[in-house]
Amino acid sequence: MNQKPNQRLKGQTCIVTGGSSGIGLAIAKSIGMEGANVVINYYSDKESAEKVAKEIEGMSECGSAIIHQTDVSKEKQVVGMFKKAIKKFGTVDILINNAGIQMDAPFHEMTLDQWQRVIDINLTGQFLCAREAIKEFKKRGMRPKVSNALGKIIHISSVHEVIPWAGHVNYAAAKGAIVMLMQSLAQEYGREKIRVNSIAPGAIRTPINEDVWGSKKGMKKLKKLIPYNRIGEPADIGSVAAWLASDESDYITGTSIFVDGGMTCYPGFTENG
Ligand code: BGC
């Protein structure tokens, strides 16, 4: 991990959805290392969520961490999560809209349930959490000693917000929509000093794509798609998220930051075309 323990988010509170595994877990730790309080949202893996919370609390100069079970696609549950975070820590300053799933199928065989569940979690979940975050930012008002911004929202998108993805149409459709969700929010709330951005990860070593990187053959094929010639690690995303949530990136809003080892540089054209 390139990140050094720092205090760039001291006195702030952050909700990380899907914080019990993969990219969300790494972001929760990175944000905790910056001195923020962290609410680790999870859906099913309570044990892992508890482990992450303990780890954060065990690090020196880190904020507090609590866990909270929520299905991010359910309005009442999302409202309840924000209520709990505000009751415990006073407010919410940062939202990491990370929870996401894949339910892959050839398009002609995709069930309505596979389509709907992915849209519900990966898109509607981000809408519901962003709405509650913005409500809280506006209600709380500026705290100039804590941050230049009224609040920060980071959507975790994917390279598939621009790279079409056969066999994963539900996922790519949701990620493509996040671009407009993110940019429209940045446009709507910029004047109120709310920063809204996305991180678009490429292939990162997490459970979601273990079927690909888990075998030698799969990894070899995958690396052909990555000019930098290595798979990404969750901490590669964590350190960018911590920076993007901090005042060091204060002039950045309405942007997707691709953290993908060059996957979006059309590596298939290196020797062809
Ligand atoms: C997907 C991964 C995939 C990566 C690159 C991500 O958004 O969740 O399964 O490996 O994009 O294709």
PDB file of C-alpha atoms and ligand atoms in Angstrom:
ATOM      1  CA  MET A   1       0.000   0.000   0.000  1.00  0.00           C
ATOM      2  CA  ASN A   2       1.365   3.426  -0.950  1.00  0.00           C
ATOM      3  CA  GLN A   3      -0.685   5.299   1.577  1.00  0.00           C
ATOM      4  CA  LYS A   4       0.874   6.488   4.817  1.00  0.00           C
ATOM      5  CA  PRO A   5      -1.271   7.050   7.922  1.00  0.00           C
ATOM      6  CA  ASN A   6      -2.340  10.652   7.807  1.00  0.00           C
ATOM      7  CA  GLN A   7      -4.933  12.939   9.321  1.00  0.00           C
ATOM      8  CA  ARG A   8      -6.425  14.382   6.151  1.00  0.00           C
ATOM      9  CA  LEU A   9      -9.979  13.417   7.195  1.00  0.00           C
ATOM     10  CA  LYS A  10      -9.760  14.054  10.914  1.00  0.00           C
ATOM     11  CA  GLY A  11     -13.075  14.964  12.524  1.00  0.00           C
ATOM     12  CA  GLN A  12     -15.081  13.705   9.543  1.00  0.00           C
ATOM     13  CA  THR A  13     -17.480  10.777   9.244  1.00  0.00           C
ATOM     14  CA  CYS A  14     -17.713   8.506   6.241  1.00  0.00           C
ATOM     15  CA  ILE A  15     -20.238   5.857   5.210  1.00  0.00           C
ATOM     16  CA  VAL A  16     -18.789   3.110   3.011  1.00  0.00           C
ATOM     17  CA  THR A  17     -21.428   0.899   1.429  1.00  0.00           C
ATOM     18  CA  GLY A  18     -20.362  -2.667   0.779  1.00  0.00           C
ATOM     19  CA  GLY A  19     -17.506  -2.104   3.203  1.00  0.00           C
ATOM     20  CA  SER A  20     -17.066  -5.684   4.357  1.00  0.00           C
ATOM     21  CA  SER A  21     -15.162  -6.991   1.337  1.00  0.00           C
ATOM     22  CA  GLY A  22     -13.078  -6.195  -1.732  1.00  0.00           C
ATOM     23  CA  ILE A  23     -12.760  -2.572  -2.795  1.00  0.00           C
ATOM     24  CA  GLY A  24     -15.135  -1.306  -0.080  1.00  0.00           C
ATOM     25  CA  LEU A  25     -13.074  -2.962   2.640  1.00  0.00           C
ATOM     26  CA  ALA A  26      -9.852  -1.365   1.378  1.00  0.00           C
ATOM     27  CA  ILE A  27     -11.521   2.046   1.142  1.00  0.00           C
ATOM     28  CA  ALA A  28     -12.905   1.751   4.686  1.00  0.00           C
ATOM     29  CA  LYS A  29      -9.376   1.101   5.970  1.00  0.00           C
ATOM     30  CA  SER A  30      -7.817   3.906   3.918  1.00  0.00           C
ATOM     31  CA  ILE A  31     -10.428   6.384   5.096  1.00  0.00           C
ATOM     32  CA  GLY A  32      -9.946   5.193   8.686  1.00  0.00           C
ATOM     33  CA  MET A  33      -6.189   5.718   8.328  1.00  0.00           C
ATOM     34  CA  GLU A  34      -6.937   9.365   7.595  1.00  0.00           C
ATOM     35  CA  GLY A  35      -8.524   9.798  11.007  1.00  0.00           C
ATOM     36  CA  ALA A  36     -12.196   9.692   9.960  1.00  0.00           C
ATOM     37  CA  ASN A  37     -14.980   7.802  11.706  1.00  0.00           C
ATOM     38  CA  VAL A  38     -16.183   5.036   9.438  1.00  0.00           C
ATOM     39  CA  VAL A  39     -19.603   3.415   9.107  1.00  0.00           C
ATOM     40  CA  ILE A  40     -19.054   0.058   7.455  1.00  0.00           C
ATOM     41  CA  ASN A  41     -22.206  -0.961   5.670  1.00  0.00           C
ATOM     42  CA  TYR A  42     -22.611  -4.639   4.833  1.00  0.00           C
ATOM     43  CA  TYR A  43     -25.359  -6.812   3.431  1.00  0.00           C
ATOM     44  CA  SER A  44     -24.631 -10.362   4.578  1.00  0.00           C
ATOM     45  CA  ASP A  45     -21.086 -10.796   5.894  1.00  0.00           C
ATOM     46  CA  LYS A  46     -21.315  -9.461   9.440  1.00  0.00           C
ATOM     47  CA  GLU A  47     -18.177 -11.260  10.561  1.00  0.00           C
ATOM     48  CA  SER A  48     -15.983  -9.562   7.939  1.00  0.00           C
ATOM     49  CA  ALA A  49     -17.551  -6.179   8.664  1.00  0.00           C
ATOM     50  CA  GLU A  50     -16.765  -6.612  12.360  1.00  0.00           C
ATOM     51  CA  LYS A  51     -13.183  -7.560  11.515  1.00  0.00           C
ATOM     52  CA  VAL A  52     -12.690  -4.408   9.432  1.00  0.00           C
ATOM     53  CA  ALA A  53     -14.176  -2.242  12.201  1.00  0.00           C
ATOM     54  CA  LYS A  54     -11.825  -3.804  14.754  1.00  0.00           C
ATOM     55  CA  GLU A  55      -8.826  -3.277  12.488  1.00  0.00           C
ATOM     56  CA  ILE A  56      -9.685   0.395  12.020  1.00  0.00           C
ATOM     57  CA  GLU A  57     -10.179   0.928  15.726  1.00  0.00           C
ATOM     58  CA  GLY A  58      -6.865  -0.803  16.396  1.00  0.00           C
ATOM     59  CA  MET A  59      -4.852   1.561  14.187  1.00  0.00           C
ATOM     60  CA  SER A  60      -3.255   4.508  15.914  1.00  0.00           C
ATOM     61  CA  GLU A  61      -4.827   7.920  15.363  1.00  0.00           C
ATOM     62  CA  CYS A  62      -7.758   6.382  13.499  1.00  0.00           C
ATOM     63  CA  GLY A  63     -11.357   7.376  14.065  1.00  0.00           C
ATOM     64  CA  SER A  64     -14.048   5.067  15.403  1.00  0.00           C
ATOM     65  CA  ALA A  65     -15.746   2.440  13.283  1.00  0.00           C
ATOM     66  CA  ILE A  66     -19.204   0.887  13.486  1.00  0.00           C
ATOM     67  CA  ILE A  67     -20.945  -1.647  11.278  1.00  0.00           C
ATOM     68  CA  HIS A  68     -24.476  -1.492   9.902  1.00  0.00           C
ATOM     69  CA  GLN A  69     -26.468  -4.036   7.916  1.00  0.00           C
ATOM     70  CA  THR A  70     -28.424  -2.537   5.010  1.00  0.00           C
ATOM     71  CA  ASP A  71     -29.703  -3.543   1.613  1.00  0.00           C
ATOM     72  CA  VAL A  72     -28.823  -0.309  -0.193  1.00  0.00           C
ATOM     73  CA  SER A  73     -31.701  -0.746  -2.631  1.00  0.00           C
ATOM     74  CA  LYS A  74     -34.275  -0.468   0.178  1.00  0.00           C
ATOM     75  CA  GLU A  75     -35.269   3.117   0.948  1.00  0.00           C
ATOM     76  CA  LYS A  76     -36.260   2.601   4.601  1.00  0.00           C
ATOM     77  CA  GLN A  77     -33.048   0.745   5.368  1.00  0.00           C
ATOM     78  CA  VAL A  78     -30.875   3.439   3.781  1.00  0.00           C
ATOM     79  CA  VAL A  79     -32.693   6.167   5.731  1.00  0.00           C
ATOM     80  CA  GLY A  80     -32.142   4.085   8.896  1.00  0.00           C
ATOM     81  CA  MET A  81     -28.413   3.758   8.168  1.00  0.00           C
ATOM     82  CA  PHE A  82     -27.978   7.530   7.877  1.00  0.00           C
ATOM     83  CA  LYS A  83     -30.009   8.062  11.079  1.00  0.00           C
ATOM     84  CA  LYS A  84     -27.753   5.658  12.937  1.00  0.00           C
ATOM     85  CA  ALA A  85     -24.556   7.258  11.581  1.00  0.00           C
ATOM     86  CA  ILE A  86     -25.750  10.756  12.500  1.00  0.00           C
ATOM     87  CA  LYS A  87     -26.866   9.650  15.966  1.00  0.00           C
ATOM     88  CA  LYS A  88     -23.507   8.024  16.651  1.00  0.00           C
ATOM     89  CA  PHE A  89     -21.115  10.541  15.061  1.00  0.00           C
ATOM     90  CA  GLY A  90     -23.147  13.769  14.756  1.00  0.00           C
ATOM     91  CA  THR A  91     -23.164  14.023  10.958  1.00  0.00           C
ATOM     92  CA  VAL A  92     -21.944  12.459   7.707  1.00  0.00           C
ATOM     93  CA  ASP A  93     -19.255  14.235   5.644  1.00  0.00           C
ATOM     94  CA  ILE A  94     -18.313  11.620   3.069  1.00  0.00           C
ATOM     95  CA  LEU A  95     -20.272   8.942   1.232  1.00  0.00           C
ATOM     96  CA  ILE A  96     -18.476   6.153  -0.582  1.00  0.00           C
ATOM     97  CA  ASN A  97     -21.173   4.692  -2.822  1.00  0.00           C
ATOM     98  CA  ASN A  98     -19.510   1.349  -3.370  1.00  0.00           C
ATOM     99  CA  ALA A  99     -21.922  -1.575  -2.911  1.00  0.00           C
ATOM    100  CA  GLY A 100     -22.252  -3.478  -6.160  1.00  0.00           C
ATOM    101  CA  ILE A 101     -22.928  -6.929  -7.580  1.00  0.00           C
ATOM    102  CA  GLN A 102     -22.609  -8.829 -10.849  1.00  0.00           C
ATOM    103  CA  MET A 103     -25.274 -11.253 -12.132  1.00  0.00           C
ATOM    104  CA  ASP A 104     -23.851 -12.213 -15.501  1.00  0.00           C
ATOM    105  CA  ALA A 105     -25.762 -13.877 -18.336  1.00  0.00           C
ATOM    106  CA  PRO A 106     -25.887 -13.834 -22.133  1.00  0.00           C
ATOM    107  CA  PHE A 107     -28.338 -11.050 -22.881  1.00  0.00           C
ATOM    108  CA  HIS A 108     -30.958 -13.256 -24.570  1.00  0.00           C
ATOM    109  CA  GLU A 109     -31.022 -15.452 -21.483  1.00  0.00           C
ATOM    110  CA  MET A 110     -30.954 -12.681 -18.877  1.00  0.00           C
ATOM    111  CA  THR A 111     -33.938 -12.897 -16.538  1.00  0.00           C
ATOM    112  CA  LEU A 112     -35.822  -9.829 -15.419  1.00  0.00           C
ATOM    113  CA  ASP A 113     -34.683 -10.668 -11.907  1.00  0.00           C
ATOM    114  CA  GLN A 114     -30.981 -10.605 -12.949  1.00  0.00           C
ATOM    115  CA  TRP A 115     -31.507  -7.292 -14.718  1.00  0.00           C
ATOM    116  CA  GLN A 116     -33.517  -5.741 -11.890  1.00  0.00           C
ATOM    117  CA  ARG A 117     -31.340  -6.826  -8.978  1.00  0.00           C
ATOM    118  CA  VAL A 118     -28.189  -5.393 -10.564  1.00  0.00           C
ATOM    119  CA  ILE A 119     -29.928  -2.099 -11.405  1.00  0.00           C
ATOM    120  CA  ASP A 120     -31.429  -1.993  -7.895  1.00  0.00           C
ATOM    121  CA  ILE A 121     -28.123  -2.442  -6.053  1.00  0.00           C
ATOM    122  CA  ASN A 122     -25.651  -0.799  -8.447  1.00  0.00           C
ATOM    123  CA  LEU A 123     -27.748   2.201  -9.479  1.00  0.00           C
ATOM    124  CA  THR A 124     -30.825   2.731  -7.276  1.00  0.00           C
ATOM    125  CA  GLY A 125     -28.691   2.031  -4.205  1.00  0.00           C
ATOM    126  CA  GLN A 126     -26.310   4.818  -5.228  1.00  0.00           C
ATOM    127  CA  PHE A 127     -29.276   7.160  -5.783  1.00  0.00           C
ATOM    128  CA  LEU A 128     -30.799   6.457  -2.365  1.00  0.00           C
ATOM    129  CA  CYS A 129     -27.512   6.852  -0.471  1.00  0.00           C
ATOM    130  CA  ALA A 130     -26.518  10.020  -2.368  1.00  0.00           C
ATOM    131  CA  ARG A 131     -29.913  11.579  -1.674  1.00  0.00           C
ATOM    132  CA  GLU A 132     -29.696  10.948   2.060  1.00  0.00           C
ATOM    133  CA  ALA A 133     -26.099  12.216   2.120  1.00  0.00           C
ATOM    134  CA  ILE A 134     -26.994  15.469   0.358  1.00  0.00           C
ATOM    135  CA  LYS A 135     -29.961  16.013   2.700  1.00  0.00           C
ATOM    136  CA  GLU A 136     -27.607  15.697   5.667  1.00  0.00           C
ATOM    137  CA  PHE A 137     -24.888  17.929   4.140  1.00  0.00           C
ATOM    138  CA  LYS A 138     -27.438  20.709   3.550  1.00  0.00           C
ATOM    139  CA  LYS A 139     -29.010  20.347   6.990  1.00  0.00           C
ATOM    140  CA  ARG A 140     -25.644  20.435   8.761  1.00  0.00           C
ATOM    141  CA  GLY A 141     -24.095  23.373   6.919  1.00  0.00           C
ATOM    142  CA  MET A 142     -20.429  24.248   6.393  1.00  0.00           C
ATOM    143  CA  ARG A 143     -17.751  23.440   8.944  1.00  0.00           C
ATOM    144  CA  PRO A 144     -14.775  25.415   7.574  1.00  0.00           C
ATOM    145  CA  LYS A 145     -12.368  24.003  10.144  1.00  0.00           C
ATOM    146  CA  VAL A 146     -13.162  20.463   9.037  1.00  0.00           C
ATOM    147  CA  SER A 147     -13.324  20.678   5.224  1.00  0.00           C
ATOM    148  CA  ASN A 148     -13.537  23.197   2.385  1.00  0.00           C
ATOM    149  CA  ALA A 149     -16.515  21.238   1.050  1.00  0.00           C
ATOM    150  CA  LEU A 150     -19.990  20.874   2.492  1.00  0.00           C
ATOM    151  CA  GLY A 151     -19.744  17.182   1.667  1.00  0.00           C
ATOM    152  CA  LYS A 152     -18.143  14.677  -0.663  1.00  0.00           C
ATOM    153  CA  ILE A 153     -19.720  11.830  -2.595  1.00  0.00           C
ATOM    154  CA  ILE A 154     -17.589   9.237  -4.346  1.00  0.00           C
ATOM    155  CA  HIS A 155     -19.375   6.793  -6.608  1.00  0.00           C
ATOM    156  CA  ILE A 156     -17.493   3.579  -7.234  1.00  0.00           C
ATOM    157  CA  SER A 157     -18.130   2.962 -10.889  1.00  0.00           C
ATOM    158  CA  SER A 158     -16.056   0.804 -13.282  1.00  0.00           C
ATOM    159  CA  VAL A 159     -14.107   0.926 -16.525  1.00  0.00           C
ATOM    160  CA  HIS A 160     -17.411  -0.449 -17.832  1.00  0.00           C
ATOM    161  CA  GLU A 161     -18.913   3.004 -17.590  1.00  0.00           C
ATOM    162  CA  VAL A 162     -17.138   3.431 -20.972  1.00  0.00           C
ATOM    163  CA  ILE A 163     -16.067  -0.072 -22.082  1.00  0.00           C
ATOM    164  CA  PRO A 164     -19.024  -2.085 -23.390  1.00  0.00           C
ATOM    165  CA  TRP A 165     -19.212  -5.518 -21.754  1.00  0.00           C
ATOM    166  CA  ALA A 166     -20.814  -8.446 -23.550  1.00  0.00           C
ATOM    167  CA  GLY A 167     -22.430 -10.923 -21.199  1.00  0.00           C
ATOM    168  CA  HIS A 168     -22.687  -8.264 -18.488  1.00  0.00           C
ATOM    169  CA  VAL A 169     -25.215  -5.866 -20.001  1.00  0.00           C
ATOM    170  CA  ASN A 170     -27.067  -5.220 -16.730  1.00  0.00           C
ATOM    171  CA  TYR A 171     -23.794  -4.280 -15.009  1.00  0.00           C
ATOM    172  CA  ALA A 172     -22.507  -2.083 -17.848  1.00  0.00           C
ATOM    173  CA  ALA A 173     -25.899  -0.336 -18.143  1.00  0.00           C
ATOM    174  CA  ALA A 174     -25.856   0.503 -14.427  1.00  0.00           C
ATOM    175  CA  LYS A 175     -22.266   1.771 -14.548  1.00  0.00           C
ATOM    176  CA  GLY A 176     -22.955   3.862 -17.660  1.00  0.00           C
ATOM    177  CA  ALA A 177     -25.875   5.462 -15.827  1.00  0.00           C
ATOM    178  CA  ILE A 178     -23.673   6.344 -12.866  1.00  0.00           C
ATOM    179  CA  VAL A 179     -21.734   8.774 -15.076  1.00  0.00           C
ATOM    180  CA  MET A 180     -24.846  10.906 -15.570  1.00  0.00           C
ATOM    181  CA  LEU A 181     -25.962  10.483 -11.966  1.00  0.00           C
ATOM    182  CA  MET A 182     -22.549  11.698 -10.785  1.00  0.00           C
ATOM    183  CA  GLN A 183     -22.145  14.568 -13.266  1.00  0.00           C
ATOM    184  CA  SER A 184     -25.714  15.818 -12.836  1.00  0.00           C
ATOM    185  CA  LEU A 185     -25.283  15.863  -9.061  1.00  0.00           C
ATOM    186  CA  ALA A 186     -21.961  17.693  -9.402  1.00  0.00           C
ATOM    187  CA  GLN A 187     -23.719  20.269 -11.595  1.00  0.00           C
ATOM    188  CA  GLU A 188     -26.754  20.584  -9.298  1.00  0.00           C
ATOM    189  CA  TYR A 189     -24.877  20.937  -6.012  1.00  0.00           C
ATOM    190  CA  GLY A 190     -21.488  22.415  -6.915  1.00  0.00           C
ATOM    191  CA  ARG A 191     -22.535  25.910  -5.853  1.00  0.00           C
ATOM    192  CA  GLU A 192     -23.412  24.514  -2.451  1.00  0.00           C
ATOM    193  CA  LYS A 193     -19.869  23.151  -2.196  1.00  0.00           C
ATOM    194  CA  ILE A 194     -20.740  19.498  -2.511  1.00  0.00           C
ATOM    195  CA  ARG A 195     -18.160  17.594  -4.534  1.00  0.00           C
ATOM    196  CA  VAL A 196     -19.352  14.550  -6.472  1.00  0.00           C
ATOM    197  CA  ASN A 197     -16.950  12.281  -8.350  1.00  0.00           C
ATOM    198  CA  SER A 198     -16.496   8.677  -9.428  1.00  0.00           C
ATOM    199  CA  ILE A 199     -13.633   6.259  -9.209  1.00  0.00           C
ATOM    200  CA  ALA A 200     -13.720   3.835 -12.132  1.00  0.00           C
ATOM    201  CA  PRO A 201     -11.656   0.760 -11.225  1.00  0.00           C
ATOM    202  CA  GLY A 202     -10.362  -1.711 -13.786  1.00  0.00           C
ATOM    203  CA  ALA A 203      -9.652  -5.323 -12.884  1.00  0.00           C
ATOM    204  CA  ILE A 204      -9.008  -5.380  -9.150  1.00  0.00           C
ATOM    205  CA  ARG A 205      -8.239  -8.558  -7.196  1.00  0.00           C
ATOM    206  CA  THR A 206     -11.519  -9.047  -5.298  1.00  0.00           C
ATOM    207  CA  PRO A 207     -14.061 -11.860  -4.876  1.00  0.00           C
ATOM    208  CA  ILE A 208     -16.261 -10.399  -7.675  1.00  0.00           C
ATOM    209  CA  ASN A 209     -13.835 -11.496 -10.430  1.00  0.00           C
ATOM    210  CA  GLU A 210     -11.993 -14.362  -8.742  1.00  0.00           C
ATOM    211  CA  ASP A 211     -13.243 -16.714 -11.464  1.00  0.00           C
ATOM    212  CA  VAL A 212     -10.966 -14.739 -13.844  1.00  0.00           C
ATOM    213  CA  TRP A 213      -7.768 -14.004 -11.865  1.00  0.00           C
ATOM    214  CA  GLY A 214      -8.021 -17.220  -9.804  1.00  0.00           C
ATOM    215  CA  SER A 215      -6.433 -19.365 -12.542  1.00  0.00           C
ATOM    216  CA  LYS A 216      -3.099 -18.929 -14.334  1.00  0.00           C
ATOM    217  CA  LYS A 217      -4.822 -19.000 -17.698  1.00  0.00           C
ATOM    218  CA  GLY A 218      -7.394 -16.425 -16.627  1.00  0.00           C
ATOM    219  CA  MET A 219      -4.739 -14.092 -15.234  1.00  0.00           C
ATOM    220  CA  LYS A 220      -2.662 -14.328 -18.422  1.00  0.00           C
ATOM    221  CA  LYS A 221      -5.682 -13.419 -20.540  1.00  0.00           C
ATOM    222  CA  LEU A 222      -6.600 -10.605 -18.183  1.00  0.00           C
ATOM    223  CA  LYS A 223      -3.108  -9.068 -18.264  1.00  0.00           C
ATOM    224  CA  LYS A 224      -3.401  -8.710 -22.030  1.00  0.00           C
ATOM    225  CA  LEU A 225      -6.096  -6.138 -21.282  1.00  0.00           C
ATOM    226  CA  ILE A 226      -3.882  -4.163 -18.886  1.00  0.00           C
ATOM    227  CA  PRO A 227      -0.954  -2.156 -20.341  1.00  0.00           C
ATOM    228  CA  TYR A 228       0.594  -1.782 -16.879  1.00  0.00           C
ATOM    229  CA  ASN A 229       0.717  -5.590 -16.814  1.00  0.00           C
ATOM    230  CA  ARG A 230      -0.557  -6.313 -13.341  1.00  0.00           C
ATOM    231  CA  ILE A 231      -3.923  -6.790 -11.715  1.00  0.00           C
ATOM    232  CA  GLY A 232      -5.015  -3.959  -9.436  1.00  0.00           C
ATOM    233  CA  GLU A 233      -5.109  -4.435  -5.690  1.00  0.00           C
ATOM    234  CA  PRO A 234      -7.958  -3.104  -3.514  1.00  0.00           C
ATOM    235  CA  ALA A 235      -5.482  -0.748  -1.801  1.00  0.00           C
ATOM    236  CA  ASP A 236      -4.853   0.917  -5.204  1.00  0.00           C
ATOM    237  CA  ILE A 237      -8.444   2.140  -4.991  1.00  0.00           C
ATOM    238  CA  GLY A 238      -8.345   2.844  -1.244  1.00  0.00           C
ATOM    239  CA  SER A 239      -5.519   5.355  -1.479  1.00  0.00           C
ATOM    240  CA  VAL A 240      -7.195   7.235  -4.361  1.00  0.00           C
ATOM    241  CA  ALA A 241     -10.500   7.334  -2.465  1.00  0.00           C
ATOM    242  CA  ALA A 242      -8.818   8.798   0.636  1.00  0.00           C
ATOM    243  CA  TRP A 243      -7.205  11.520  -1.466  1.00  0.00           C
ATOM    244  CA  LEU A 244     -10.386  12.237  -3.431  1.00  0.00           C
ATOM    245  CA  ALA A 245     -12.312  12.632  -0.169  1.00  0.00           C
ATOM    246  CA  SER A 246      -9.736  15.067   1.201  1.00  0.00           C
ATOM    247  CA  ASP A 247      -9.251  18.792   0.593  1.00  0.00           C
ATOM    248  CA  GLU A 248      -6.131  17.970  -1.465  1.00  0.00           C
ATOM    249  CA  SER A 249      -8.531  17.322  -4.350  1.00  0.00           C
ATOM    250  CA  ASP A 250     -10.776  20.303  -3.515  1.00  0.00           C
ATOM    251  CA  TYR A 251     -11.061  21.541  -7.122  1.00  0.00           C
ATOM    252  CA  ILE A 252     -12.155  18.181  -8.502  1.00  0.00           C
ATOM    253  CA  THR A 253     -15.860  17.627  -9.060  1.00  0.00           C
ATOM    254  CA  GLY A 254     -17.905  15.973 -11.792  1.00  0.00           C
ATOM    255  CA  THR A 255     -15.099  13.654 -12.884  1.00  0.00           C
ATOM    256  CA  SER A 256     -14.426   9.927 -13.190  1.00  0.00           C
ATOM    257  CA  ILE A 257     -10.945   8.934 -12.148  1.00  0.00           C
ATOM    258  CA  PHE A 258      -9.913   5.723 -13.894  1.00  0.00           C
ATOM    259  CA  VAL A 259      -7.716   3.495 -11.737  1.00  0.00           C
ATOM    260  CA  ASP A 260      -7.197   0.703 -14.211  1.00  0.00           C
ATOM    261  CA  GLY A 261      -3.526   0.218 -15.177  1.00  0.00           C
ATOM    262  CA  GLY A 262      -4.418   1.612 -18.600  1.00  0.00           C
ATOM    263  CA  MET A 263      -7.300  -0.767 -19.359  1.00  0.00           C
ATOM    264  CA  THR A 264      -9.203   2.080 -21.008  1.00  0.00           C
ATOM    265  CA  CYS A 265      -6.310   2.729 -23.446  1.00  0.00           C
ATOM    266  CA  TYR A 266      -7.516   0.144 -26.001  1.00  0.00           C
ATOM    267  CA  PRO A 267      -4.607  -2.288 -25.403  1.00  0.00           C
ATOM    268  CA  GLY A 268      -5.950  -4.492 -28.224  1.00  0.00           C
ATOM    269  CA  PHE A 269      -4.564  -1.842 -30.608  1.00  0.00           C
ATOM    270  CA  THR A 270      -0.959  -2.095 -29.318  1.00  0.00           C
ATOM    271  CA  GLU A 271       0.109  -4.116 -32.343  1.00  0.00           C
ATOM    272  CA  ASN A 272      -2.986  -4.008 -34.525  1.00  0.00           C
ATOM    273  CA  GLY A 273      -5.301  -1.559 -36.202  1.00  0.00           C
TER     274      GLY A 273
HETATM  275  C1  BGC B   1     -15.823  -5.831 -12.745  1.00  0.00           C
HETATM  276  C2  BGC B   1     -14.758  -6.904 -12.741  1.00  0.00           C
HETATM  277  C3  BGC B   1     -13.899  -6.799 -13.965  1.00  0.00           C
HETATM  278  C4  BGC B   1     -13.404  -5.385 -14.199  1.00  0.00           C
HETATM  279  C5  BGC B   1     -12.656  -5.222 -15.508  1.00  0.00           C
HETATM  280  C6  BGC B   1     -15.161  -4.507 -12.922  1.00  0.00           C
HETATM  281  O1  BGC B   1     -16.086  -3.467 -12.855  1.00  0.00           O
HETATM  282  O2  BGC B   1     -16.573  -5.900 -11.536  1.00  0.00           O
HETATM  283  O3  BGC B   1     -15.367  -8.188 -12.679  1.00  0.00           O
HETATM  284  O4  BGC B   1     -12.768  -7.660 -13.850  1.00  0.00           O
HETATM  285  O5  BGC B   1     -14.484  -4.491 -14.165  1.00  0.00           O
HETATM  286  O6  BGC B   1     -13.323  -5.808 -16.578  1.00  0.00           O
END
